[in-house]
Amino acid sequence: MSFSRFTGENATLLLIDHQVGTMGWVKSIPIDEMKRNALMLAKTAKILKMPVVLTSSMEEYAQGPLMQELKDVLPEAFENRIQRLGIVNAMDDENFAKATKAPGRKRIIIAGVTNDVCTVYPALSLVSEGYEVQVVADAGGSPSKMGDDMALRRMEQAGVVLTSTNQVIAELAGSWSTPEGMRIVPEVVMPSLQGA
């Protein structure tokens, strides 16, 4: 299998259900780490001018609203977020599927909460439709370690590439010496390494 890099010019970022209630259900990764990683992806996408689709499910219920920090980083994507009414597989939501496909890019990066419900099904659907999909495992999580492991294994067996936040950011940047790379290091990478 040959390697062809995901870049800011050829990939779309999907952030699925990073909601204050839903994130509280995650036990497979510390919530602060998961939240920081999702925000690192959002900030990187903004710097690289990547298309970003945000979605949430049933914000008025236990799942709660999307985390406010996403609005601060990606105000337009936040305003245009797809608010699903309980549809488990976001790709089964007509508006989400349309927004995901609108940029015309066949490479998709997904981070979602929870990996074992909200991430696995859109990832599987997109792979089955011929998309190249990377799931950022540490920018999401599940209520149990076993549930997370099963979801990641299922996705990988179906052809999803599993990655980590730092790995995909480095891949997207390509070089820290570009104008974008010079911004990503101090604005995204260094604050996370310093625990900010």
mmCIF file of C-alpha atoms in Angstrom:
data_model
loop_
_atom_site.group_PDB
_atom_site.id
_atom_site.type_symbol
_atom_site.label_atom_id
_atom_site.label_comp_id
_atom_site.label_asym_id
_atom_site.label_seq_id
_atom_site.Cartn_x
_atom_site.Cartn_y
_atom_site.Cartn_z
ATOM 1 C CA MET A 1 0.000 0.000 0.000
ATOM 2 C CA SER A 2 1.551 3.277 -1.104
ATOM 3 C CA PHE A 3 1.658 6.427 1.018
ATOM 4 C CA SER A 4 0.059 9.608 -0.253
ATOM 5 C CA ARG A 5 -0.033 12.449 2.251
ATOM 6 C CA PHE A 6 -3.222 14.062 3.510
ATOM 7 C CA THR A 7 -2.822 17.842 3.180
ATOM 8 C CA GLY A 8 -4.762 20.998 3.896
ATOM 9 C CA GLU A 9 -5.537 21.148 0.167
ATOM 10 C CA ASN A 10 -6.940 17.633 -0.243
ATOM 11 C CA ALA A 11 -8.654 16.722 3.040
ATOM 12 C CA THR A 12 -11.781 17.690 4.984
ATOM 13 C CA LEU A 13 -12.052 17.565 8.786
ATOM 14 C CA LEU A 14 -15.184 16.219 10.480
ATOM 15 C CA LEU A 15 -15.617 16.863 14.205
ATOM 16 C CA ILE A 16 -18.513 14.785 15.450
ATOM 17 C CA ASP A 17 -20.381 15.344 18.721
ATOM 18 C CA HIS A 18 -17.751 17.050 20.861
ATOM 19 C CA GLN A 19 -20.581 17.981 23.211
ATOM 20 C CA VAL A 20 -20.197 18.778 26.880
ATOM 21 C CA GLY A 21 -22.514 15.981 28.020
ATOM 22 C CA THR A 22 -21.266 13.333 25.620
ATOM 23 C CA MET A 23 -17.618 14.034 26.452
ATOM 24 C CA GLY A 24 -18.431 13.404 30.107
ATOM 25 C CA TRP A 25 -19.349 9.806 29.242
ATOM 26 C CA VAL A 26 -15.833 9.053 27.964
ATOM 27 C CA LYS A 27 -13.629 6.931 30.237
ATOM 28 C CA SER A 28 -11.074 5.528 27.753
ATOM 29 C CA ILE A 29 -9.018 8.754 27.675
ATOM 30 C CA PRO A 30 -8.800 11.712 30.069
ATOM 31 C CA ILE A 31 -11.414 14.288 29.035
ATOM 32 C CA ASP A 32 -8.919 17.177 29.104
ATOM 33 C CA GLU A 33 -6.603 15.326 26.718
ATOM 34 C CA MET A 34 -9.437 14.468 24.324
ATOM 35 C CA LYS A 35 -10.727 18.047 24.383
ATOM 36 C CA ARG A 36 -7.239 19.509 23.844
ATOM 37 C CA ASN A 37 -6.654 17.193 20.889
ATOM 38 C CA ALA A 38 -9.960 18.103 19.233
ATOM 39 C CA LEU A 39 -9.126 21.791 19.596
ATOM 40 C CA MET A 40 -5.634 21.196 18.171
ATOM 41 C CA LEU A 41 -7.269 19.687 15.076
ATOM 42 C CA ALA A 42 -9.676 22.621 14.801
ATOM 43 C CA LYS A 43 -6.853 25.178 15.101
ATOM 44 C CA THR A 44 -4.721 23.352 12.542
ATOM 45 C CA ALA A 45 -7.625 23.176 10.097
ATOM 46 C CA LYS A 46 -8.208 26.898 10.527
ATOM 47 C CA ILE A 47 -4.557 27.740 9.839
ATOM 48 C CA LEU A 48 -4.519 25.464 6.775
ATOM 49 C CA LYS A 49 -7.903 26.799 5.584
ATOM 50 C CA MET A 50 -9.331 23.274 5.456
ATOM 51 C CA PRO A 51 -13.050 22.635 5.153
ATOM 52 C CA VAL A 52 -14.452 21.646 8.556
ATOM 53 C CA VAL A 53 -17.865 20.155 9.264
ATOM 54 C CA LEU A 54 -19.132 20.179 12.841
ATOM 55 C CA THR A 55 -22.117 18.182 13.978
ATOM 56 C CA SER A 56 -23.992 17.569 17.197
ATOM 57 C CA SER A 57 -26.829 15.324 18.293
ATOM 58 C CA MET A 58 -29.753 16.400 20.435
ATOM 59 C CA GLU A 59 -28.071 19.403 22.067
ATOM 60 C CA GLU A 60 -31.108 20.099 24.275
ATOM 61 C CA TYR A 61 -30.831 16.694 25.946
ATOM 62 C CA ALA A 62 -28.168 14.889 27.988
ATOM 63 C CA GLN A 63 -25.629 15.237 25.175
ATOM 64 C CA GLY A 64 -25.556 19.014 25.711
ATOM 65 C CA PRO A 65 -24.149 21.744 23.446
ATOM 66 C CA LEU A 66 -20.953 21.564 21.435
ATOM 67 C CA MET A 67 -18.029 22.775 23.483
ATOM 68 C CA GLN A 68 -17.802 26.555 23.387
ATOM 69 C CA GLU A 69 -14.119 26.529 22.461
ATOM 70 C CA LEU A 70 -15.026 25.230 18.992
ATOM 71 C CA LYS A 71 -17.083 28.372 18.453
ATOM 72 C CA ASP A 72 -14.083 30.472 19.441
ATOM 73 C CA VAL A 73 -11.776 28.683 16.980
ATOM 74 C CA LEU A 74 -14.196 28.018 14.102
ATOM 75 C CA PRO A 75 -17.087 30.488 14.424
ATOM 76 C CA GLU A 76 -18.446 29.944 10.908
ATOM 77 C CA ALA A 77 -18.317 26.145 11.084
ATOM 78 C CA PHE A 78 -19.903 26.319 14.545
ATOM 79 C CA GLU A 79 -22.738 28.518 13.277
ATOM 80 C CA ASN A 80 -23.283 26.156 10.328
ATOM 81 C CA ARG A 81 -23.002 22.964 12.416
ATOM 82 C CA ILE A 82 -25.342 20.152 11.522
ATOM 83 C CA GLN A 83 -27.685 19.563 14.455
ATOM 84 C CA ARG A 84 -28.919 15.987 14.156
ATOM 85 C CA LEU A 85 -32.053 14.794 15.869
ATOM 86 C CA GLY A 86 -30.760 11.544 17.306
ATOM 87 C CA ILE A 87 -29.480 10.016 14.056
ATOM 88 C CA VAL A 88 -26.638 7.733 15.178
ATOM 89 C CA ASN A 89 -24.714 7.519 11.891
ATOM 90 C CA ALA A 90 -24.104 11.140 10.955
ATOM 91 C CA MET A 91 -23.795 10.088 7.302
ATOM 92 C CA ASP A 92 -27.457 9.035 7.445
ATOM 93 C CA ASP A 93 -28.317 12.690 8.085
ATOM 94 C CA GLU A 94 -28.930 14.269 4.692
ATOM 95 C CA ASN A 95 -27.543 17.667 5.722
ATOM 96 C CA PHE A 96 -24.373 16.221 7.236
ATOM 97 C CA ALA A 97 -23.730 13.965 4.234
ATOM 98 C CA LYS A 98 -24.220 16.929 1.889
ATOM 99 C CA ALA A 99 -21.867 19.166 3.921
ATOM 100 C CA THR A 100 -19.233 16.404 4.067
ATOM 101 C CA LYS A 101 -19.307 15.890 0.303
ATOM 102 C CA ALA A 102 -19.649 19.564 -0.682
ATOM 103 C CA PRO A 103 -15.889 20.360 -0.769
ATOM 104 C CA GLY A 104 -15.422 17.532 -3.282
ATOM 105 C CA ARG A 105 -12.503 16.004 -1.390
ATOM 106 C CA LYS A 106 -12.050 12.236 -1.188
ATOM 107 C CA ARG A 107 -9.880 12.361 1.941
ATOM 108 C CA ILE A 108 -11.640 12.705 5.261
ATOM 109 C CA ILE A 109 -10.224 13.124 8.769
ATOM 110 C CA ILE A 110 -12.666 12.262 11.558
ATOM 111 C CA ALA A 111 -12.613 12.817 15.293
ATOM 112 C CA GLY A 112 -15.738 12.016 17.265
ATOM 113 C CA VAL A 113 -17.267 11.379 20.627
ATOM 114 C CA THR A 114 -17.852 8.598 21.197
ATOM 115 C CA ASN A 115 -15.565 6.458 19.040
ATOM 116 C CA ASP A 116 -17.693 3.375 19.667
ATOM 117 C CA VAL A 117 -20.939 4.983 18.447
ATOM 118 C CA CYS A 118 -20.560 8.432 16.868
ATOM 119 C CA THR A 119 -17.271 7.870 15.011
ATOM 120 C CA VAL A 120 -17.423 4.255 13.870
ATOM 121 C CA TYR A 121 -20.520 4.406 11.660
ATOM 122 C CA PRO A 122 -19.731 7.511 9.584
ATOM 123 C CA ALA A 123 -16.167 6.225 9.160
ATOM 124 C CA LEU A 124 -17.430 2.858 7.904
ATOM 125 C CA SER A 125 -19.989 4.553 5.634
ATOM 126 C CA LEU A 126 -17.410 6.864 4.068
ATOM 127 C CA VAL A 127 -14.950 4.022 3.429
ATOM 128 C CA SER A 128 -17.732 2.010 1.795
ATOM 129 C CA GLU A 129 -18.390 4.998 -0.493
ATOM 130 C CA GLY A 130 -14.762 5.086 -1.624
ATOM 131 C CA TYR A 131 -13.378 7.806 0.628
ATOM 132 C CA GLU A 132 -9.945 7.603 2.236
ATOM 133 C CA VAL A 133 -10.586 8.021 5.944
ATOM 134 C CA GLN A 134 -8.303 8.700 8.887
ATOM 135 C CA VAL A 135 -9.772 8.550 12.377
ATOM 136 C CA VAL A 136 -7.925 10.525 15.038
ATOM 137 C CA ALA A 137 -8.272 8.058 17.892
ATOM 138 C CA ASP A 138 -7.060 10.346 20.687
ATOM 139 C CA ALA A 139 -9.365 13.247 19.768
ATOM 140 C CA GLY A 140 -12.291 11.030 20.732
ATOM 141 C CA GLY A 141 -12.957 8.250 23.185
ATOM 142 C CA SER A 142 -15.541 5.811 24.497
ATOM 143 C CA PRO A 143 -17.264 4.956 27.785
ATOM 144 C CA SER A 144 -14.942 1.949 28.189
ATOM 145 C CA LYS A 145 -11.481 0.953 27.034
ATOM 146 C CA MET A 146 -12.884 -2.262 25.567
ATOM 147 C CA GLY A 147 -15.578 -0.375 23.666
ATOM 148 C CA ASP A 148 -12.951 1.965 22.265
ATOM 149 C CA ASP A 149 -10.663 -0.922 21.271
ATOM 150 C CA MET A 150 -13.508 -2.773 19.534
ATOM 151 C CA ALA A 151 -14.517 0.328 17.566
ATOM 152 C CA LEU A 152 -10.947 1.097 16.499
ATOM 153 C CA ARG A 153 -10.359 -2.507 15.466
ATOM 154 C CA ARG A 154 -13.617 -2.617 13.513
ATOM 155 C CA MET A 155 -12.753 0.585 11.658
ATOM 156 C CA GLU A 156 -9.204 -0.529 10.909
ATOM 157 C CA GLN A 157 -10.404 -3.876 9.567
ATOM 158 C CA ALA A 158 -12.738 -1.991 7.225
ATOM 159 C CA GLY A 159 -9.889 0.109 5.811
ATOM 160 C CA VAL A 160 -9.917 3.181 8.041
ATOM 161 C CA VAL A 161 -6.450 4.471 8.895
ATOM 162 C CA LEU A 162 -6.073 5.110 12.620
ATOM 163 C CA THR A 163 -3.920 8.047 13.642
ATOM 164 C CA SER A 164 -3.157 10.357 16.558
ATOM 165 C CA THR A 165 -3.519 14.112 16.845
ATOM 166 C CA ASN A 166 0.199 14.915 16.647
ATOM 167 C CA GLN A 167 0.704 12.469 13.790
ATOM 168 C CA VAL A 168 -2.065 13.874 11.602
ATOM 169 C CA ILE A 169 -1.089 17.490 12.329
ATOM 170 C CA ALA A 170 2.495 16.748 11.248
ATOM 171 C CA GLU A 171 1.203 14.999 8.135
ATOM 172 C CA LEU A 172 -1.072 17.909 7.238
ATOM 173 C CA ALA A 173 1.646 20.494 7.851
ATOM 174 C CA GLY A 174 4.268 18.636 5.829
ATOM 175 C CA SER A 175 6.927 21.163 6.794
ATOM 176 C CA TRP A 176 7.275 23.372 9.848
ATOM 177 C CA SER A 177 9.172 25.902 7.688
ATOM 178 C CA THR A 178 6.166 26.935 5.563
ATOM 179 C CA PRO A 179 4.180 30.014 6.653
ATOM 180 C CA GLU A 180 1.434 27.684 7.906
ATOM 181 C CA GLY A 181 3.897 25.387 9.659
ATOM 182 C CA MET A 182 5.486 28.393 11.330
ATOM 183 C CA ARG A 183 2.053 29.230 12.786
ATOM 184 C CA ILE A 184 1.078 25.662 13.747
ATOM 185 C CA VAL A 185 4.128 25.138 15.964
ATOM 186 C CA PRO A 186 3.638 28.129 18.319
ATOM 187 C CA GLU A 187 -0.171 28.299 18.129
ATOM 188 C CA VAL A 188 -1.059 24.593 18.229
ATOM 189 C CA VAL A 189 1.822 22.251 19.037
ATOM 190 C CA MET A 190 3.778 24.151 21.704
ATOM 191 C CA PRO A 191 0.769 25.109 23.867
ATOM 192 C CA SER A 192 -0.321 21.453 23.942
ATOM 193 C CA LEU A 193 3.163 20.269 24.928
ATOM 194 C CA GLN A 194 3.212 22.850 27.712
ATOM 195 C CA GLY A 195 -0.164 21.682 28.969
ATOM 196 C CA ALA A 196 -2.066 24.803 27.941
#
